[in-house]
Structure formats: C-alpha cells, structure tokens
Tab-separated table of C-alpha atoms in Angstrom:
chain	number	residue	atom	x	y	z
D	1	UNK	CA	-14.948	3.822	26.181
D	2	UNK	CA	-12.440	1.011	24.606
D	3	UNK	CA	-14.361	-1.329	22.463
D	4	UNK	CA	-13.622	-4.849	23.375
D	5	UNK	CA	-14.528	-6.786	20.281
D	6	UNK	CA	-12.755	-10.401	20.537
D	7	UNK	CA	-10.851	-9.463	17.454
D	8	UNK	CA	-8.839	-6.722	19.282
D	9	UNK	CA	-5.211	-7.706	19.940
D	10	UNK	CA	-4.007	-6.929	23.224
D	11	UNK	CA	-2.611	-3.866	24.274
D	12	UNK	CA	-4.230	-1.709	21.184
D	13	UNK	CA	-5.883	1.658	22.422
D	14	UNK	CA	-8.625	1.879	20.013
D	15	UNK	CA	-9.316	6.136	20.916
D	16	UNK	CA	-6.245	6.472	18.667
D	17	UNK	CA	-7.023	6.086	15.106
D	18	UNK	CA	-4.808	4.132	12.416
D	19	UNK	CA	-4.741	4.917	8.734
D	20	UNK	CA	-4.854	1.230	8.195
D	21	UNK	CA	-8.190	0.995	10.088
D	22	UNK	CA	-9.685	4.325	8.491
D	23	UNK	CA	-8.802	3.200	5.259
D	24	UNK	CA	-10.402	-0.495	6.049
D	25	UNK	CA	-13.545	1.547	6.935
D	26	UNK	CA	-13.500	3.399	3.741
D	27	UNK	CA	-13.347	0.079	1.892
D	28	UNK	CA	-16.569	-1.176	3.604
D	29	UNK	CA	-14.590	-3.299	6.306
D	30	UNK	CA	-15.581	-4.047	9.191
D	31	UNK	CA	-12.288	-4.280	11.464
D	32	UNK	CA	-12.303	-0.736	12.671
D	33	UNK	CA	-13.093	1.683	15.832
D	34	UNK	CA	-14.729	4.482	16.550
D	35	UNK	CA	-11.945	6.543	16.178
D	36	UNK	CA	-11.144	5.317	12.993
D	37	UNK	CA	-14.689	5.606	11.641
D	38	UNK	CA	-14.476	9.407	12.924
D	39	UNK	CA	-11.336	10.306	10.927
D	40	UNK	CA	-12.961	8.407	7.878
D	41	UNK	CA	-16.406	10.407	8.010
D	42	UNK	CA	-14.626	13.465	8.544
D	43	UNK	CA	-12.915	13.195	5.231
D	44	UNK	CA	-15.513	11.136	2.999
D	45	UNK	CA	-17.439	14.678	3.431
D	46	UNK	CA	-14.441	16.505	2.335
D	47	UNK	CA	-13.972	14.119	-0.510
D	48	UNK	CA	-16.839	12.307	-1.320
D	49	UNK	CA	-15.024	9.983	-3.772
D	50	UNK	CA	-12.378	8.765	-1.838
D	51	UNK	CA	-14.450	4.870	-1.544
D	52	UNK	CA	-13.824	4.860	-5.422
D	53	UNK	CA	-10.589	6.060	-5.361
D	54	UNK	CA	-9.719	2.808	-2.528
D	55	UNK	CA	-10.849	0.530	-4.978
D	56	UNK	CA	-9.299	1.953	-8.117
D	57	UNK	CA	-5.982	1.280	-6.036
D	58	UNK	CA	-6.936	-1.949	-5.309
D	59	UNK	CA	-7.680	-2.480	-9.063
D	60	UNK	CA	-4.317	-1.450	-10.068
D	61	UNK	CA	-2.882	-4.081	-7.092
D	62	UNK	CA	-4.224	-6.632	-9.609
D	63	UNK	CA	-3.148	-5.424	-12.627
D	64	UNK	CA	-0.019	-4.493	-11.517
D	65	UNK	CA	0.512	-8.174	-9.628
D	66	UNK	CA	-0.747	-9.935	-12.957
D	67	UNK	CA	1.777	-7.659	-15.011
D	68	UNK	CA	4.864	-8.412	-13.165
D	69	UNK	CA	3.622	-12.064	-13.518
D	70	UNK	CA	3.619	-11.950	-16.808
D	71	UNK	CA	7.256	-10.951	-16.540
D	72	UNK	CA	7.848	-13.964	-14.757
D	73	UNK	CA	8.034	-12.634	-10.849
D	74	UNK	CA	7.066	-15.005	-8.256
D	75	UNK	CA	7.985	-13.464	-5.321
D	76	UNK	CA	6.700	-10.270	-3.385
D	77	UNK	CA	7.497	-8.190	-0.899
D	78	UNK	CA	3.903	-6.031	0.036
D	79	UNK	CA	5.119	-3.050	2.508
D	80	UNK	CA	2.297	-1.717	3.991
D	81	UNK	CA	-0.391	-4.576	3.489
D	82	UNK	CA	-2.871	-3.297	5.659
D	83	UNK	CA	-5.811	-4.440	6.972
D	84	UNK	CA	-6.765	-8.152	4.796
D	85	UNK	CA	-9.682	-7.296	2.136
D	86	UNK	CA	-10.704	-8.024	-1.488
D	87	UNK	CA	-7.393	-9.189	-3.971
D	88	UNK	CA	-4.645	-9.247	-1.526
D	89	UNK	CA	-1.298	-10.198	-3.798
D	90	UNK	CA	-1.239	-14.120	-2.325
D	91	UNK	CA	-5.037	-14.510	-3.974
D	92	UNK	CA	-3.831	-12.661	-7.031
D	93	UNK	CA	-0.377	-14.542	-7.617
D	94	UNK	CA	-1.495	-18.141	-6.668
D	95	UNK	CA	-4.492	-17.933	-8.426
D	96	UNK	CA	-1.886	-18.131	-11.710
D	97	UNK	CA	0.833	-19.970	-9.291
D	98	UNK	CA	-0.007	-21.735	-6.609
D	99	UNK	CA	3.795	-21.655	-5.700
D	100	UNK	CA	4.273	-17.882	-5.680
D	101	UNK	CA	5.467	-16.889	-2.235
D	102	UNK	CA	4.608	-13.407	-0.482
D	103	UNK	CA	5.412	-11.962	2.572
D	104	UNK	CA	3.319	-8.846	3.564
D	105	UNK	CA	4.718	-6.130	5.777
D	106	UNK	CA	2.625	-3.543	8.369
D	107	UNK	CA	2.756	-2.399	11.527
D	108	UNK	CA	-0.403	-2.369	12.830
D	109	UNK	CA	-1.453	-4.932	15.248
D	110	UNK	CA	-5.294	-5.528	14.044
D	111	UNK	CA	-3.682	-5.937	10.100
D	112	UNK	CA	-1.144	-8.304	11.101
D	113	UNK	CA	-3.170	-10.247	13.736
D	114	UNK	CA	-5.965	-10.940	10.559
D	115	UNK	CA	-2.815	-11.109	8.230
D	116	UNK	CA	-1.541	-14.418	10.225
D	117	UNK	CA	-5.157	-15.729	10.535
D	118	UNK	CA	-5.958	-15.541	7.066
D	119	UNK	CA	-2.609	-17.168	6.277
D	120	UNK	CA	-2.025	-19.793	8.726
D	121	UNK	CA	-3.124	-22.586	6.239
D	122	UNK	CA	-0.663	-21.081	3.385
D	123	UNK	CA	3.293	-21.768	3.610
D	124	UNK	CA	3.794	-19.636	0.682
D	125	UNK	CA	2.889	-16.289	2.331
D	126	UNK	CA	3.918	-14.638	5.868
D	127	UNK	CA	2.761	-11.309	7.357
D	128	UNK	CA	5.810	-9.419	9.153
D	129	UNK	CA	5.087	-6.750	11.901
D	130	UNK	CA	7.247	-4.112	11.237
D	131	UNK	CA	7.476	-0.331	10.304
D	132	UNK	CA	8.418	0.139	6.525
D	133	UNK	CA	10.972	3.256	7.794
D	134	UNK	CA	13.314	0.253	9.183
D	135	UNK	CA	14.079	-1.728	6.158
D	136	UNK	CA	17.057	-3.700	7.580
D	137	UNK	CA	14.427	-5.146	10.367
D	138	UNK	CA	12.309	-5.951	7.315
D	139	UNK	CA	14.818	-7.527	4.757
D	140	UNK	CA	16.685	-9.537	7.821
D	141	UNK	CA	13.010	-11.055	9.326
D	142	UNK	CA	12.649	-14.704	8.962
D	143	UNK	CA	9.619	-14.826	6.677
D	144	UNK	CA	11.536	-12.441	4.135
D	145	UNK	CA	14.890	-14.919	4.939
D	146	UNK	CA	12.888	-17.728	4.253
D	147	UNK	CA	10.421	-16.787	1.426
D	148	UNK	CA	12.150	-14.494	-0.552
D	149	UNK	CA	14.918	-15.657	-2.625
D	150	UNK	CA	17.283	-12.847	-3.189
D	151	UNK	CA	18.875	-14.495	-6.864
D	152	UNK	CA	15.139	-14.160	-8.108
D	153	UNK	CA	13.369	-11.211	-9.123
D	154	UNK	CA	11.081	-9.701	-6.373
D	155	UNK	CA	8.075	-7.568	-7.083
D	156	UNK	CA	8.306	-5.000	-4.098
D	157	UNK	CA	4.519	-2.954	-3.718
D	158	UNK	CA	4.404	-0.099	-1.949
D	159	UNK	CA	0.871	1.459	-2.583
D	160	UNK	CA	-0.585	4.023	-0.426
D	161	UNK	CA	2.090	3.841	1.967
D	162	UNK	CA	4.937	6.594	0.789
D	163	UNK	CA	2.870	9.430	1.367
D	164	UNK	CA	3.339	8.770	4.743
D	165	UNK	CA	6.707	9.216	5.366
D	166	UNK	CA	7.856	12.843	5.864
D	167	UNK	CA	10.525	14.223	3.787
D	168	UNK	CA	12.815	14.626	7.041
D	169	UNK	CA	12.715	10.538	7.245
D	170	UNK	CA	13.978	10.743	3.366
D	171	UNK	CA	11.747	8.750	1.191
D	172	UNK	CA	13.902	8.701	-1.835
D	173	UNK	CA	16.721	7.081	0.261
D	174	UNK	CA	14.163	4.602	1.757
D	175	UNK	CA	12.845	3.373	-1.820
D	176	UNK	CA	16.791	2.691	-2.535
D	177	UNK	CA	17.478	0.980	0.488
D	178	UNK	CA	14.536	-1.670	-0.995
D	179	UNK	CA	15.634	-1.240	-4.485
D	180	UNK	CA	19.286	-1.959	-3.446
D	181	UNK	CA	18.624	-4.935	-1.919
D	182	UNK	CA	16.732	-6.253	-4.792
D	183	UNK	CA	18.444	-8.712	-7.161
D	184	UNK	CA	18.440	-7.713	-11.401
D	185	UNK	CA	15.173	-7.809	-13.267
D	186	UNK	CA	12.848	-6.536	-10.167
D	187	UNK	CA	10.249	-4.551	-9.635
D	188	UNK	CA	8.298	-1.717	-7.668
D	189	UNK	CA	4.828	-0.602	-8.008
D	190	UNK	CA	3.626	2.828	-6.047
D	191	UNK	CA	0.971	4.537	-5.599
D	192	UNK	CA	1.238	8.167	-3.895
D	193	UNK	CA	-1.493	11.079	-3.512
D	194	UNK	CA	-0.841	13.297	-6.193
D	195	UNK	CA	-0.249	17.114	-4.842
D	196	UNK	CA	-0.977	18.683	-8.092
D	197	UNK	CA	-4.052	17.084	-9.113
D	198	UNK	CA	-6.168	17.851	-6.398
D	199	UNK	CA	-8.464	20.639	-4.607
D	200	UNK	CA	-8.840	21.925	-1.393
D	201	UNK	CA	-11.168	19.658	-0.090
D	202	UNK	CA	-7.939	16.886	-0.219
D	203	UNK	CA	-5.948	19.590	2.059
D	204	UNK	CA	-8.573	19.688	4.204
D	205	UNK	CA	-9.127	16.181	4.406
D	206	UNK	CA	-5.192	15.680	4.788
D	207	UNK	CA	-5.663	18.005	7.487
D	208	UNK	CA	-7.967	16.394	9.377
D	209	UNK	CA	-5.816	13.267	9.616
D	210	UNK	CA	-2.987	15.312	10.714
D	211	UNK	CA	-4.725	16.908	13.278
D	212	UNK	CA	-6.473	13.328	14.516
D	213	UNK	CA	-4.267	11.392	17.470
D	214	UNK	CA	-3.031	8.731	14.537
D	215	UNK	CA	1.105	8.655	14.340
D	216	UNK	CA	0.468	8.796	10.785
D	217	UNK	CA	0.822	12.403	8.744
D	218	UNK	CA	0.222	12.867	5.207
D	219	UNK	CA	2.632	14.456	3.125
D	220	UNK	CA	1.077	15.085	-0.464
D	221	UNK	CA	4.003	14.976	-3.374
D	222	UNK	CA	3.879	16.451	-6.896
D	223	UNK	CA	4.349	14.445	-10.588
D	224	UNK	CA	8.020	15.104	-10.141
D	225	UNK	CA	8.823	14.876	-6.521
D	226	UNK	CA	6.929	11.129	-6.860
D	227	UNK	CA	9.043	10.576	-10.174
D	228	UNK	CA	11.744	10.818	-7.856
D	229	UNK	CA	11.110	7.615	-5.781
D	230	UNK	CA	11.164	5.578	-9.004
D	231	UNK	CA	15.186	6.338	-8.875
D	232	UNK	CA	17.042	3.449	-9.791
D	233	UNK	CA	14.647	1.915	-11.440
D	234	UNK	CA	13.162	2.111	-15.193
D	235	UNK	CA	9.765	3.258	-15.247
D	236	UNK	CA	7.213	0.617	-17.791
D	237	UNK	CA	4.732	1.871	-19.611
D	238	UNK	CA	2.866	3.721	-19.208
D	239	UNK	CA	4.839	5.716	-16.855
D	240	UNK	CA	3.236	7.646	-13.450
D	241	UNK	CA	0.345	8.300	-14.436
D	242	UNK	CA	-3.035	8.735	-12.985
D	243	UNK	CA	-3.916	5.249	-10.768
D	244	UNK	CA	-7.004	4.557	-13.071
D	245	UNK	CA	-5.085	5.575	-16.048
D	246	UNK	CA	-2.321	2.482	-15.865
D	247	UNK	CA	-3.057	0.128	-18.297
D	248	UNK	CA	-6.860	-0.478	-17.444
D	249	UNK	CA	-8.803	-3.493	-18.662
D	250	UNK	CA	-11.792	-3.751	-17.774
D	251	UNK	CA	-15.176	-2.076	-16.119
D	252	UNK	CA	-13.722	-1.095	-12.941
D	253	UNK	CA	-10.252	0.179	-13.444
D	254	UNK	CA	-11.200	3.475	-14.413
D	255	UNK	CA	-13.642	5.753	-12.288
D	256	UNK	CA	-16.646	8.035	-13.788
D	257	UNK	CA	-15.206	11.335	-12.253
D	258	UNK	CA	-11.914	12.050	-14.169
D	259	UNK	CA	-10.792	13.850	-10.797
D	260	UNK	CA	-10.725	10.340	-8.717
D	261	UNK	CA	-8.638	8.821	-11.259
D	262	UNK	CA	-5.981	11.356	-11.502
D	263	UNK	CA	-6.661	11.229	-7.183
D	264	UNK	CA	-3.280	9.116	-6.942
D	265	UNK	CA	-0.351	8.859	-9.203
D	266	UNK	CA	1.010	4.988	-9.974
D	267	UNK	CA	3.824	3.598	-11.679
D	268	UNK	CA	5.528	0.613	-12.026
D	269	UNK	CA	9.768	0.768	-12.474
D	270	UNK	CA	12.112	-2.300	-13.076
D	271	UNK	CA	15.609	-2.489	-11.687
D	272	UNK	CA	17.964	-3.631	-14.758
C-alpha cells in the first residue's frame, strides 16, 4: 500500500525505491518509504558500516567546500544533491560568504521538492530537477543561467553520484562535458565506491540494489578507472585517496575501521 505522507509529491510511486531515499535512510532521515528502508536494511546487514561511511562523505563535502573556498570559489554546481540533511554546500559556503551562490542538481522528486522548501528564503541557492546524464539541460536551466557566472571559477561536486552511471552512458565523457564548460581555475570534487578496496559483502550489497525495482545500478570502479574521470583536470593533494584519508581535521573525518575509510575513493582536480 502507497504511503500518503503530506510530504509526498504527486505522482511518486513509493513501491519503487530511490538511491536518494535509501541513502537518506542510511543517514538517519526521515524522508523515505518502505521500499527504500527495505533496500537499505538489506545492505546495512551486508555492510554494517555503511552509516559511517555516509557521514565520512559528508565530512569530506565540508572539507572539500571549505578548501575550494580557500581558493577563492564562490560558486557551485552540486550534481546529485540528494535528499536535504546535515552540511549541505549553501550552509557550508555562506557560513564563510553569505554571498556564495549554489545551485543543486537531482532528479528525484522528494529531494528537490525539500530542496526548494529549504531554499525558498535564500536567493543565492536554487535546486534544479534534472538527471546529471543530460548536462546541456543542466548547464542551460535558469538557476545555473542565473547563479552561476561562467567568467568565475565554479566548484562542480559530484559525490556519490558517478558510480551510477554505467560505462555504456560513458562517464569519462560526461565529467568533460562539465569540465568543458567550466571557466579556468575550477574545480571538481568526487567521490566513487572503490572496486578494489572492498569484500564481498559490498558485491552483495551492490547486488541487492541492482536487483531492487530502483532505475539506479551500481557500477563499482577501480583506483585507475576513477583516476580516469579526473581527466582534464589536475588532481590537489592529496590525490584519490581513501574518502577519510583527504586531508582530515578533526574527530570525525576519519572512521575507526580502516576498511570504511578506504570504502570510497575522493579527490579533488582543478582545471588550469
């Protein structure tokens, strides 16, 4: 049976789980289904770390937001924002400049419906519906046309998100559409599930989201194959490393079990 909490948009069947809702579950969040909660059980069991591996990616959404500040970026482009929880990029960047500007990018209904609530009071920051696989509908929206300022520098995050895309819709040549429509002295920051630095119980839990009804498929990449997205651009220091491994500072940023750190790869690259 369809819940019918008043926060569901319209037109959303909630028997068919979203990895934007599961992974809003696995956070502790509350805007969610049953299906969703299924898929997210199902593979907390198989990996019993993944909650701490969510929030070492949202730690590195911090430091990697403060770091490109500290380069002097103002502007970002967030593909695949998800579902509005603790240190979105808008709370990060105008907590050090009130007039940063952001516009956040996903296509799920219940992430962008909360997206637009949460930011109906700021005129610095948009939420645009749209799949991250059609970049032109992205770049050519009027919140990117009239937030982002394409002379600038723009700090483009895609975290969590290119693991999603199969190889037949060509990642690599996805990440360069973005990168080639970012001006001199930008930036990206990724995170990706790391193939080689995980067991079986992540190919089982990959499994089970590939056999759920959710449009969304995992495809796992290796240290070089997620290298390969950073084309174009000039990786910073660290490098891709381990997501709890780049540049941590402070209780938090790096998990107990050495596994859940190494869990994702992250990196941040500038275009020159």
């Amino acid at each position: 049976m369809a819940e019918t909490q008043n926060w569901v948009p319209l037109g959303i069947d909630t028997t068919v789980p979203s990895m934007a809702r599961v992974y809003d579950y696995i956070l502790g969040g509350a805007h969610n289904f049953a299906a969703d909660r299924q898929v997210g059980s199902q593979i907390e069991k198989l990996v019993p770390g993944l909650p701490s591996v969510a929030r070492l990616n949202r730690r590195f959404l911090g430091r990697a937001v403060n770091f490109l500040m500290d380069q002097g970026v103002r502007q970002f482009l967030d593909i695949g924002s998800g579902i509005p929880t603790v240190m979105n990029v808008h709370e990060v960047a105008q907590q050090r400049d009130p007039a940063a500007r952001i516009v956040y990018v996903d296509k799920d209904p219940v992430a962008v419906a909360h997206s637009r609530l949460m930011l109906s009071d700021n005129e610095n920051a948009a939420i645009v519906q749209a799949d991250m696989r059609e970049p032109d509908a992205v770049l050519s929206s009027p919140e990117v046309k009239s937030l982002l300022r394409l002379d600038e520098p723009i700090g483009l995050l895609m975290l969590l998100m290119l693991h999603w895309v199969p190889d037949e819709d060509d990642p690599r040549k996805l990440v360069a559409t973005y990168r080639d429509a970012l001006p001199a002295g930008s930036f990206v920051a990724m995170t990706h599930v790391a193939k080689d630095q995980i067991d079986e119980s992540v190919d089982q839990a990959a499994a089970v989201v590939n056999r759920s009804k959710s449009a969304d498929q995992m495809h796992m990449r290796t240290h070089e194959q997620v290298s390969a997205l950073f084309d174009g651009f000039e990786l910073v220091e660290p490098g891709l490393v381990g997501c709890g491994e780049w540049r941590p500072d402070g209780p938090g940023d790096i998990a107990d079990e050495v596994s859940m750190n190494m869990f994702l790869y992250a990196g941040v690259g500038r275009k020159d």
